[in-house]
Short mmCIF file of C-alpha atoms and ligand atoms in Angstrom, two decimals:
data_model
loop_
_atom_site.label_atom_id
_atom_site.label_comp_id
_atom_site.label_asym_id
_atom_site.label_seq_id
_atom_site.Cartn_x
_atom_site.Cartn_y
_atom_site.Cartn_z
CA MET A 12 -23.05 -24.40 -23.01
CA SER A 13 -22.71 -21.72 -25.65
CA LYS A 14 -18.94 -21.53 -25.82
CA ALA A 15 -17.61 -21.34 -29.38
CA GLY A 16 -15.00 -23.92 -30.32
CA ALA A 17 -15.97 -26.09 -27.40
CA ILE A 18 -16.75 -29.77 -27.54
CA ALA A 19 -20.26 -30.64 -26.26
CA ALA A 20 -20.59 -30.13 -22.54
CA THR A 21 -20.47 -33.07 -20.16
CA SER A 22 -20.45 -33.29 -16.39
CA ALA A 23 -17.73 -31.86 -14.20
CA LEU A 24 -16.85 -35.33 -12.93
CA HIS A 25 -16.57 -36.64 -16.48
CA LEU A 26 -14.10 -33.86 -17.32
CA LEU A 27 -12.13 -34.61 -14.17
CA GLU A 28 -11.80 -38.26 -15.24
CA GLN A 29 -10.48 -37.23 -18.66
CA TYR A 30 -7.68 -35.19 -17.10
CA ARG A 31 -4.21 -36.34 -18.22
CA GLU A 32 -1.16 -35.24 -16.32
CA GLY A 33 1.28 -33.28 -18.48
CA THR A 34 -1.16 -32.50 -21.31
CA SER A 35 -4.35 -31.20 -19.63
CA PHE A 36 -5.28 -27.93 -18.00
CA PHE A 37 -8.10 -28.41 -15.48
CA TRP A 38 -10.15 -25.64 -13.90
CA SER A 39 -13.26 -25.65 -11.78
CA SER A 40 -14.95 -22.56 -10.36
CA PRO A 41 -18.40 -21.82 -8.96
CA GLN A 42 -19.34 -20.90 -12.59
CA HIS A 43 -17.69 -23.50 -14.82
CA THR A 44 -15.63 -26.62 -15.10
CA LEU A 45 -13.12 -26.57 -17.94
CA LEU A 46 -10.81 -29.18 -19.36
CA ALA A 47 -8.34 -27.98 -21.99
CA GLN A 48 -6.21 -30.57 -23.73
CA GLY A 49 -3.18 -30.49 -25.97
CA GLU A 50 -1.09 -27.49 -26.85
CA ARG A 51 -1.61 -25.50 -30.03
CA MET A 52 0.58 -22.62 -28.88
CA ARG A 53 2.57 -21.96 -25.78
CA PHE A 54 3.75 -18.76 -24.13
CA PRO A 55 7.48 -18.26 -24.87
CA VAL A 56 9.62 -19.58 -22.02
CA SER A 57 12.77 -17.53 -21.96
CA ALA A 58 11.59 -14.42 -23.75
CA VAL A 59 10.43 -12.66 -20.57
CA GLN A 60 13.94 -12.55 -19.19
CA GLN A 61 15.25 -11.35 -22.57
CA GLN A 62 12.79 -8.47 -22.56
CA VAL A 63 13.53 -7.40 -19.03
CA VAL A 64 16.92 -5.96 -18.20
CA SER A 65 18.03 -7.84 -15.11
CA ASP A 66 18.69 -5.69 -12.10
CA SER A 67 21.33 -6.83 -9.65
CA SER A 68 21.38 -3.55 -7.72
CA GLY A 69 18.21 -4.36 -5.78
CA ASN A 70 16.99 -0.85 -6.64
CA LYS A 71 13.28 -0.61 -5.79
CA ASP A 72 12.31 1.65 -8.71
CA HIS A 73 14.26 -0.49 -11.17
CA ALA A 74 12.60 -3.64 -9.83
CA HIS A 75 9.23 -1.95 -10.23
CA GLY A 76 10.12 -0.92 -13.80
CA ASN A 77 10.98 -4.53 -14.58
CA HIS A 78 7.70 -5.72 -13.07
CA VAL A 79 5.74 -3.30 -15.26
CA LYS A 80 7.68 -4.47 -18.35
CA GLY A 81 6.97 -8.09 -17.42
CA VAL A 82 3.24 -7.36 -17.13
CA HIS A 83 3.13 -5.57 -20.50
CA PHE A 84 5.04 -8.41 -22.04
CA VAL A 85 2.52 -11.01 -20.86
CA ILE A 86 -0.47 -8.95 -22.04
CA GLU A 87 1.13 -8.37 -25.44
CA GLN A 88 2.13 -12.03 -25.90
CA VAL A 89 -1.36 -13.22 -25.02
CA ARG A 90 -2.84 -10.76 -27.53
CA GLN A 91 -0.44 -12.08 -30.19
CA MET A 92 -1.18 -15.72 -29.35
CA ILE A 93 -4.93 -15.12 -29.71
CA GLN A 94 -4.43 -13.26 -32.98
CA GLU A 95 -2.21 -15.99 -34.43
CA ALA A 96 -4.67 -18.67 -33.37
CA GLN A 97 -7.49 -16.79 -35.09
CA GLN A 98 -5.37 -16.57 -38.25
CA THR A 99 -4.95 -20.34 -38.19
CA GLY A 100 -8.75 -20.74 -38.20
CA LEU A 101 -9.73 -20.96 -34.54
CA ARG A 102 -12.94 -18.97 -34.23
CA LYS A 103 -12.85 -18.12 -30.53
CA PRO A 104 -9.47 -19.07 -29.05
CA ILE A 105 -8.99 -19.27 -25.31
CA VAL A 106 -5.77 -18.84 -23.35
CA VAL A 107 -5.48 -20.95 -20.19
CA GLY A 108 -2.84 -21.31 -17.51
CA ALA A 109 -1.02 -19.50 -14.72
CA ILE A 110 0.95 -16.28 -14.36
CA PRO A 111 3.71 -15.81 -11.76
CA PHE A 112 3.81 -13.39 -8.83
CA ASP A 113 6.53 -11.46 -10.66
CA PRO A 114 6.26 -11.83 -14.44
CA SER A 115 9.69 -10.22 -14.87
CA GLN A 116 11.36 -13.00 -12.85
CA SER A 117 9.50 -16.19 -13.77
CA SER A 118 7.78 -17.36 -16.90
CA ALA A 119 4.03 -17.59 -17.32
CA GLU A 120 2.63 -21.06 -17.99
CA LEU A 121 0.02 -20.09 -20.57
CA LEU A 122 -1.17 -21.92 -23.65
CA ILE A 123 -3.81 -22.10 -26.32
CA PRO A 124 -5.07 -25.69 -26.16
CA GLU A 125 -6.09 -27.99 -29.01
CA THR A 126 -9.49 -28.78 -27.48
CA VAL A 127 -11.66 -27.23 -24.80
CA GLN A 128 -14.55 -28.88 -22.98
CA TRP A 129 -16.88 -27.04 -20.62
CA ALA A 130 -19.25 -28.38 -18.00
CA GLU A 131 -21.44 -27.01 -15.27
CA PRO A 132 -19.78 -26.17 -11.95
CA PRO A 133 -19.19 -29.13 -9.68
CA SER A 134 -22.12 -29.94 -7.47
CA HIS A 135 -21.37 -30.52 -3.83
CA ALA A 136 -23.38 -33.73 -3.84
CA ALA A 137 -21.52 -35.17 -6.82
CA ASN A 138 -18.19 -34.38 -5.22
CA GLY A 139 -19.27 -36.30 -2.12
CA SER A 140 -19.44 -39.47 -4.20
CA TYR A 141 -15.64 -39.43 -4.48
CA GLU A 142 -13.60 -41.36 -2.02
CA ARG A 143 -10.47 -39.58 -0.86
CA ARG A 144 -7.49 -41.87 -1.56
CA PRO A 145 -3.88 -40.96 -0.74
CA ALA A 146 -1.94 -39.34 -3.56
CA ALA A 147 1.47 -39.77 -1.92
CA ALA A 148 2.96 -42.18 0.61
CA GLY A 149 5.76 -42.49 3.15
CA CYS A 150 6.77 -38.86 2.85
CA GLU A 151 9.65 -36.87 4.21
CA ILE A 152 8.85 -33.23 4.86
CA GLU A 153 11.23 -30.32 5.09
CA GLU A 154 10.19 -26.77 6.00
CA ALA A 155 11.87 -23.90 4.13
CA PRO A 156 12.37 -21.54 5.79
CA GLY A 157 12.20 -23.35 9.13
CA ALA A 158 9.87 -22.14 11.89
CA GLU A 159 12.50 -20.03 13.68
CA THR A 160 13.71 -18.28 10.53
CA TYR A 161 10.14 -17.50 9.49
CA GLN A 162 9.34 -16.02 12.90
CA ARG A 163 12.52 -13.94 12.79
CA SER A 164 11.40 -12.54 9.43
CA VAL A 165 8.00 -11.66 10.87
CA ASN A 166 9.72 -9.82 13.73
CA GLN A 167 11.95 -7.90 11.32
CA VAL A 168 8.96 -6.83 9.25
CA LEU A 169 7.09 -5.77 12.42
CA ARG A 170 10.07 -3.63 13.46
CA GLN A 171 10.13 -2.05 9.99
CA MET A 172 6.42 -1.28 10.40
CA GLU A 173 7.03 0.47 13.72
CA GLN A 174 9.70 2.64 12.12
CA GLY A 175 8.15 3.66 8.85
CA GLU A 176 5.34 3.65 6.36
CA LEU A 177 5.13 -0.09 5.77
CA ASP A 178 1.55 -1.11 6.59
CA LYS A 179 1.25 -4.74 5.49
CA VAL A 180 3.50 -7.50 4.10
CA VAL A 181 2.55 -11.07 3.20
CA LEU A 182 5.39 -13.42 4.17
CA SER A 183 5.33 -16.98 2.98
CA ARG A 184 7.19 -20.23 3.39
CA THR A 185 7.36 -23.60 1.66
CA LEU A 186 7.24 -27.30 2.49
CA ARG A 187 9.25 -29.73 0.42
CA VAL A 188 7.62 -33.15 0.47
CA VAL A 189 9.43 -36.19 -0.90
CA SER A 190 7.29 -39.28 -1.38
CA ASP A 191 8.48 -42.90 -1.62
CA ASP A 192 6.57 -43.23 -4.89
CA LEU A 193 5.65 -40.97 -7.77
CA VAL A 194 2.95 -38.52 -6.69
CA ASP A 195 -0.41 -39.49 -8.17
CA THR A 196 -1.27 -36.07 -9.58
CA HIS A 197 -4.64 -37.16 -10.94
CA GLN A 198 -5.69 -38.50 -7.53
CA LEU A 199 -4.41 -35.30 -5.91
CA LEU A 200 -6.62 -33.29 -8.26
CA ARG A 201 -9.63 -35.52 -7.49
CA ASN A 202 -9.10 -35.02 -3.76
CA LEU A 203 -8.75 -31.24 -4.11
CA PHE A 204 -11.88 -31.12 -6.25
CA ARG A 205 -13.79 -33.23 -3.74
CA ASP A 206 -12.82 -31.09 -0.73
CA ASN A 207 -13.16 -27.65 -2.36
CA ALA A 208 -16.46 -27.60 -4.23
CA HIS A 209 -16.93 -23.86 -3.62
CA GLY A 210 -13.45 -22.77 -4.63
CA TYR A 211 -11.17 -22.66 -7.65
CA THR A 212 -9.47 -26.01 -8.26
CA PHE A 213 -6.76 -26.11 -10.88
CA ALA A 214 -3.99 -28.16 -12.48
CA VAL A 215 -1.62 -26.45 -14.91
CA PRO A 216 0.88 -28.38 -17.06
CA MET A 217 4.26 -26.69 -16.68
CA ASN A 218 6.82 -26.27 -19.38
CA LYS A 219 9.72 -28.70 -19.58
CA GLY A 220 11.77 -26.25 -21.61
CA THR A 221 10.59 -26.37 -25.18
CA GLU A 222 12.73 -24.48 -27.65
CA THR A 223 11.70 -20.94 -28.48
CA LYS A 224 12.05 -20.45 -32.21
CA SER A 225 10.22 -17.20 -32.70
CA ASN A 226 8.45 -15.19 -30.07
CA ILE A 227 5.69 -17.75 -29.86
CA THR A 228 6.50 -21.41 -29.46
CA THR A 229 4.30 -23.90 -31.25
CA THR A 230 4.51 -27.41 -29.87
CA TYR A 231 2.64 -30.52 -30.82
CA ARG A 232 2.99 -33.20 -28.22
CA ASN A 233 2.51 -36.87 -28.67
CA ASP A 234 0.55 -37.95 -25.60
CA ASP A 235 2.04 -41.46 -25.70
CA LYS A 236 5.49 -40.05 -25.13
CA VAL A 237 4.58 -38.14 -21.99
CA ASN A 238 6.12 -39.91 -19.05
CA HIS A 239 4.65 -39.10 -15.67
CA GLN A 240 8.13 -38.80 -14.29
CA GLY A 241 8.89 -36.15 -16.89
CA THR A 242 6.01 -33.78 -16.15
CA ARG A 243 5.67 -30.81 -13.85
CA THR A 244 2.28 -29.67 -12.64
CA PHE A 245 1.15 -26.61 -10.73
CA ILE A 246 -1.88 -27.69 -8.72
CA GLY A 247 -4.12 -26.35 -5.99
CA ALA A 248 -7.51 -25.22 -4.72
CA SER A 249 -7.70 -21.48 -4.16
CA PRO A 250 -10.55 -19.90 -2.25
CA GLU A 251 -9.77 -16.44 -3.68
CA LEU A 252 -11.21 -14.97 -6.88
CA LEU A 253 -9.04 -12.21 -8.34
CA VAL A 254 -11.58 -11.24 -10.99
CA THR A 255 -14.14 -12.56 -13.45
CA ARG A 256 -15.33 -10.61 -16.48
CA LYS A 257 -18.38 -11.41 -18.59
CA GLY A 258 -19.07 -8.65 -21.10
CA THR A 259 -18.70 -5.47 -19.04
CA ILE A 260 -19.67 -7.05 -15.73
CA ILE A 261 -16.85 -7.83 -13.32
CA ARG A 262 -16.65 -9.43 -9.91
CA ALA A 263 -13.74 -9.66 -7.47
CA ASN A 264 -13.64 -11.43 -4.13
CA PRO A 265 -10.57 -10.46 -2.10
CA LEU A 266 -9.85 -12.42 1.07
CA ALA A 267 -7.60 -11.42 3.95
CA GLY A 268 -7.75 -12.18 7.65
CA SER A 269 -7.79 -15.86 8.54
CA ALA A 270 -8.44 -18.41 11.27
CA ALA A 271 -7.91 -22.17 11.18
CA ARG A 272 -11.05 -24.35 11.32
CA SER A 273 -11.57 -26.64 14.31
CA ASP A 274 -13.08 -30.15 14.31
CA ASP A 275 -15.15 -29.15 17.34
CA PRO A 276 -18.25 -27.28 16.03
CA GLY A 277 -18.48 -24.96 19.07
CA GLU A 278 -14.81 -24.04 18.89
CA ASP A 279 -15.06 -23.64 15.11
CA ARG A 280 -17.92 -21.12 15.48
CA ARG A 281 -16.04 -19.30 18.26
CA ARG A 282 -12.98 -18.91 16.01
CA ALA A 283 -15.16 -17.57 13.16
CA GLU A 284 -16.82 -15.01 15.44
CA ALA A 285 -13.47 -13.95 16.91
CA LEU A 286 -12.12 -13.43 13.37
CA LEU A 287 -15.06 -11.25 12.39
CA ALA A 288 -14.61 -9.16 15.54
CA SER A 289 -10.79 -8.88 15.37
CA ALA A 290 -9.57 -5.29 14.84
CA LYS A 291 -6.20 -6.57 13.59
CA ASP A 292 -7.79 -8.86 10.98
CA ARG A 293 -10.29 -6.21 9.91
CA HIS A 294 -7.41 -3.81 9.28
CA GLU A 295 -5.53 -6.51 7.34
CA HIS A 296 -8.68 -6.98 5.25
CA ALA A 297 -9.51 -3.27 4.80
CA VAL A 298 -6.05 -2.60 3.35
CA VAL A 299 -6.81 -5.11 0.59
CA ILE A 300 -10.32 -3.86 -0.14
CA ASP A 301 -9.13 -0.24 -0.35
CA ALA A 302 -6.40 -1.20 -2.85
CA VAL A 303 -8.73 -3.36 -4.98
CA ALA A 304 -11.42 -0.66 -5.06
CA ALA A 305 -8.84 2.02 -5.93
CA ALA A 306 -7.51 -0.08 -8.83
CA LEU A 307 -10.99 -0.88 -10.19
CA ARG A 308 -12.62 2.54 -9.80
CA PRO A 309 -10.92 4.20 -12.82
CA LEU A 310 -11.95 1.24 -15.01
CA CYS A 311 -15.60 1.18 -13.93
CA LYS A 312 -18.84 3.02 -14.61
CA GLN A 313 -20.18 1.59 -11.42
CA LEU A 314 -18.53 -0.19 -8.50
CA ILE A 315 -20.26 -1.72 -5.49
CA VAL A 316 -18.06 -2.33 -2.45
CA PRO A 317 -19.82 -3.59 0.70
CA ALA A 318 -18.88 -1.61 3.81
CA GLU A 319 -18.41 -4.69 6.00
CA PRO A 320 -16.60 -7.99 5.36
CA SER A 321 -18.37 -11.31 5.73
CA LEU A 322 -17.02 -14.77 6.58
CA ILE A 323 -16.26 -17.57 4.15
CA GLN A 324 -15.06 -21.04 4.98
CA THR A 325 -12.97 -23.67 3.25
CA SER A 326 -12.51 -27.17 4.63
CA THR A 327 -9.48 -25.91 6.56
CA MET A 328 -9.80 -22.12 7.05
CA TRP A 329 -12.13 -19.22 7.86
CA HIS A 330 -11.50 -15.97 5.97
CA LEU A 331 -12.77 -12.42 5.95
CA SER A 332 -14.28 -11.85 2.51
CA THR A 333 -15.71 -8.95 0.48
CA GLU A 334 -17.49 -9.49 -2.82
CA ILE A 335 -17.03 -6.51 -5.15
CA HIS A 336 -19.18 -5.98 -8.26
CA GLY A 337 -18.58 -3.53 -11.08
CA GLU A 338 -19.46 -2.51 -14.59
CA LEU A 339 -16.55 -1.65 -16.88
CA LEU A 340 -16.47 1.64 -18.78
CA ASP A 341 -14.85 -0.04 -21.74
CA ARG A 342 -15.68 -3.50 -23.06
CA ASP A 343 -12.24 -3.73 -24.68
CA ILE A 344 -10.48 -4.25 -21.34
CA SER A 345 -10.00 -8.00 -21.12
CA SER A 346 -10.31 -10.07 -17.95
CA LEU A 347 -6.52 -10.48 -18.06
CA GLU A 348 -5.99 -6.71 -18.16
CA VAL A 349 -8.38 -6.19 -15.25
CA ALA A 350 -6.54 -8.94 -13.36
CA PHE A 351 -3.21 -7.18 -13.96
CA ALA A 352 -4.68 -3.84 -12.86
CA LEU A 353 -5.25 -5.53 -9.50
CA HIS A 354 -2.13 -7.65 -9.25
CA PRO A 355 -0.40 -7.88 -6.82
CA THR A 356 -3.15 -7.08 -4.31
CA PRO A 357 -2.14 -6.62 -0.67
CA ALA A 358 -3.77 -10.03 -0.03
CA ILE A 359 -0.58 -11.61 -1.37
CA CYS A 360 1.98 -8.78 -1.42
CA GLY A 361 1.34 -5.82 0.89
CA THR A 362 1.16 -2.08 1.08
CA PRO A 363 2.71 0.24 0.00
CA VAL A 364 3.30 -2.24 -2.78
CA LEU A 365 6.93 -1.36 -3.67
CA MET A 366 8.10 -1.50 -0.06
CA ALA A 367 6.19 -4.73 0.49
CA ARG A 368 7.72 -6.33 -2.59
CA GLU A 369 11.17 -5.29 -1.40
CA ALA A 370 10.53 -6.79 2.06
CA ILE A 371 9.35 -10.05 0.47
CA GLY A 372 12.48 -10.13 -1.72
CA SER A 373 14.77 -9.68 1.25
CA GLN A 374 12.96 -11.97 3.72
CA GLU A 375 11.77 -14.93 1.66
CA PRO A 376 14.65 -17.30 0.82
CA PHE A 377 12.97 -18.70 -2.32
CA ASP A 378 11.45 -17.60 -5.57
CA ARG A 379 7.63 -17.60 -5.44
CA GLY A 380 7.31 -18.60 -9.10
CA LEU A 381 3.60 -19.16 -9.82
CA PHE A 382 2.59 -18.98 -6.14
CA THR A 383 0.63 -15.76 -5.40
CA GLY A 384 0.23 -15.11 -9.11
CA MET A 385 -3.00 -15.94 -10.92
CA VAL A 386 -4.56 -18.92 -12.66
CA GLY A 387 -7.51 -19.15 -15.02
CA TRP A 388 -8.55 -18.42 -18.58
CA CYS A 389 -9.33 -15.58 -20.97
CA ASP A 390 -11.06 -15.92 -24.33
CA SER A 391 -10.67 -13.85 -27.49
CA GLU A 392 -13.62 -11.64 -26.44
CA GLY A 393 -11.87 -10.81 -23.17
CA ASP A 394 -14.21 -12.79 -20.93
CA GLY A 395 -12.50 -14.90 -18.31
CA GLU A 396 -11.93 -15.97 -14.73
CA TRP A 397 -8.72 -15.52 -12.72
CA ALA A 398 -8.11 -16.86 -9.22
CA VAL A 399 -5.20 -16.03 -6.93
CA THR A 400 -2.71 -18.92 -6.88
CA ILE A 401 -2.71 -19.86 -3.19
CA ARG A 402 -3.22 -23.23 -1.38
CA CYS A 403 -1.10 -24.83 -4.07
CA ALA A 404 1.99 -26.87 -4.89
CA GLU A 405 4.37 -27.68 -7.69
CA VAL A 406 4.58 -31.43 -8.35
CA GLU A 407 7.37 -33.21 -10.17
CA GLY A 408 8.05 -36.95 -9.99
CA ASN A 409 8.00 -37.93 -6.33
CA GLU A 410 8.41 -34.37 -5.01
CA LEU A 411 6.03 -31.59 -4.12
CA ARG A 412 6.70 -28.04 -3.09
CA LEU A 413 3.86 -26.50 -1.10
CA PHE A 414 3.46 -22.77 -0.49
CA ALA A 415 1.61 -20.73 2.15
CA GLY A 416 1.74 -17.12 3.31
CA ALA A 417 0.20 -14.88 5.94
CA GLY A 418 -0.45 -11.15 6.06
CA ILE A 419 1.67 -9.31 8.64
CA VAL A 420 0.29 -6.05 10.05
CA ALA A 421 0.82 -4.17 13.33
CA GLY A 422 -0.57 -6.47 16.03
CA SER A 423 0.59 -9.68 14.29
CA THR A 424 2.67 -12.12 16.33
CA PRO A 425 5.32 -14.45 14.86
CA GLU A 426 3.75 -17.48 16.59
CA ALA A 427 0.26 -16.83 15.22
CA GLU A 428 1.49 -16.12 11.67
CA LEU A 429 3.59 -19.30 11.67
CA ALA A 430 0.54 -21.27 12.85
CA GLU A 431 -1.57 -19.63 10.14
CA THR A 432 0.82 -20.72 7.37
CA SER A 433 0.79 -24.25 8.86
CA ALA A 434 -3.01 -24.30 8.80
CA LYS A 435 -3.01 -23.11 5.18
CA PHE A 436 -0.68 -25.97 4.13
CA ARG A 437 -3.44 -28.38 5.23
CA THR A 438 -5.48 -27.85 2.04
CA MET A 439 -2.74 -29.62 0.08
CA LEU A 440 -1.69 -32.00 2.86
CA LEU A 441 -5.25 -33.28 3.27
CA ALA A 442 -5.53 -33.80 -0.48
CA MET A 443 -2.27 -35.75 -0.47
CA GLY A 444 -3.51 -37.95 2.37
CA LEU A 445 -0.71 -36.66 4.62
CA ASP A 446 -2.63 -34.65 7.16
CA SER A 447 -2.19 -37.15 10.01
CA THR A 448 1.54 -37.57 9.25
CA VAL A 449 2.05 -33.88 9.89
CA SER A 450 -0.50 -33.27 12.61
CA HIS A 451 1.90 -30.85 14.34
CA LEU A 452 1.17 -28.44 11.49
CA LYS A 453 -2.46 -28.20 12.57
CA GLU A 454 -3.16 -25.00 14.45
CA GLU A 455 -4.85 -25.69 17.80
C1 ISC B 14 -1.23 -15.79 1.05
C2 ISC B 14 -2.19 -16.65 1.36
O1 ISC B 14 -3.47 -16.26 1.72
C3 ISC B 14 -3.96 -14.96 1.51
C4 ISC B 14 -5.39 -15.10 1.23
C5 ISC B 14 -6.32 -15.15 2.23
C6 ISC B 14 -5.96 -14.81 3.54
C7 ISC B 14 -4.72 -14.35 3.82
C8 ISC B 14 -4.34 -13.94 5.21
O2 ISC B 14 -5.22 -13.92 6.08
O3 ISC B 14 -3.16 -13.67 5.44
C9 ISC B 14 -3.71 -14.13 2.77
O4 ISC B 14 -3.78 -12.77 2.48
C10 ISC B 14 -1.98 -18.11 1.34
O5 ISC B 14 -2.94 -18.86 1.54
O6 ISC B 14 -0.83 -18.52 1.09
#
């Protein structure tokens, strides 16, 4: 592959085997597999909060102002990191990692690695050669919020929709899983990679709180000292592409509107057809496509938006999907800037965006952190790939925190949205080898 600064390309499976928990960033997409190792520079941990005046009033406009400041801060820091890396002699630096749902509330996990290796995208056949082995054992599982609380929140949002202008809100919940043993993060990544050959599989090393000396923290880690118990990893397999940019050509693939897969082929097909024909799901999808097209149009010379959604499948879900293609007016807009022009799309937040964000803040009893943010890479020429961080978990020691959300629109029911979040958890549960332990989470 012709990527500057990259070590000679090998196979996707070879890169996967070289992954090391705590020090590697792994990424596989339908275009590339990437393994970034070591840490030349890291995004400053606490500086986001210092830049953003905290708002305890819950004022919507103030919260929005903070969000905008957080976004500018990330873009500016990334620009500075790339510039500094170039000054130290790196010819074509690349920033890799994940960015939170709200960059004014949580820190981005971004870094410029020491080494980068690229390989072709994973082939389905090669992935099949992997055996799925459990990555966790003897687990206790706790839902947060519990089923009843989640359904109550859905009802409250539906009432708000009847009364006012709120059109869509994505409400999510978490599962806390405690395993008897340390979670085998590498095996978890192998299983995700095996089951999701057409998606975006990732593992991001999370910060353990390095000291921020200047604005940019430079850390050199000694791999031998990294203890698996002392690492945190953000891991998952997202089906949703936020945006890719290569030169001036961009592509986005928003998803919204979902149905759980069935093991019975006839029933599986019936669910897919029902999803494609569902007025409620088509509305949920159209809201996202309209917002994505509106955000991209001012940036593009040309934008192609299909009039009708199509269906895509993962190993656990069907989704309504629209693939959008465009040509940027200006080559200087990086993939990260295009991604931020879109974020948060109504696929993970809602519309109107400020009201939706407020509803999420008041209904969800947890901080989303990196969930429903973005994960990927951007190089010094602005090319890059960013996926939406869904179907994911945070892993630390013997604990995992899984996240899943569902889009609420008029016509949604609390029971169906709860079942949808349960079905979405299965991507991670299957990869952990826990799917049969929690079979009640499977939507029937
Ligand atoms: C928020 C999630 O999914 C989004 C992406 C695809 C379909 C979605 C839906 O149908 O609600 C969600 O918008 C998630 O998986 O946690």
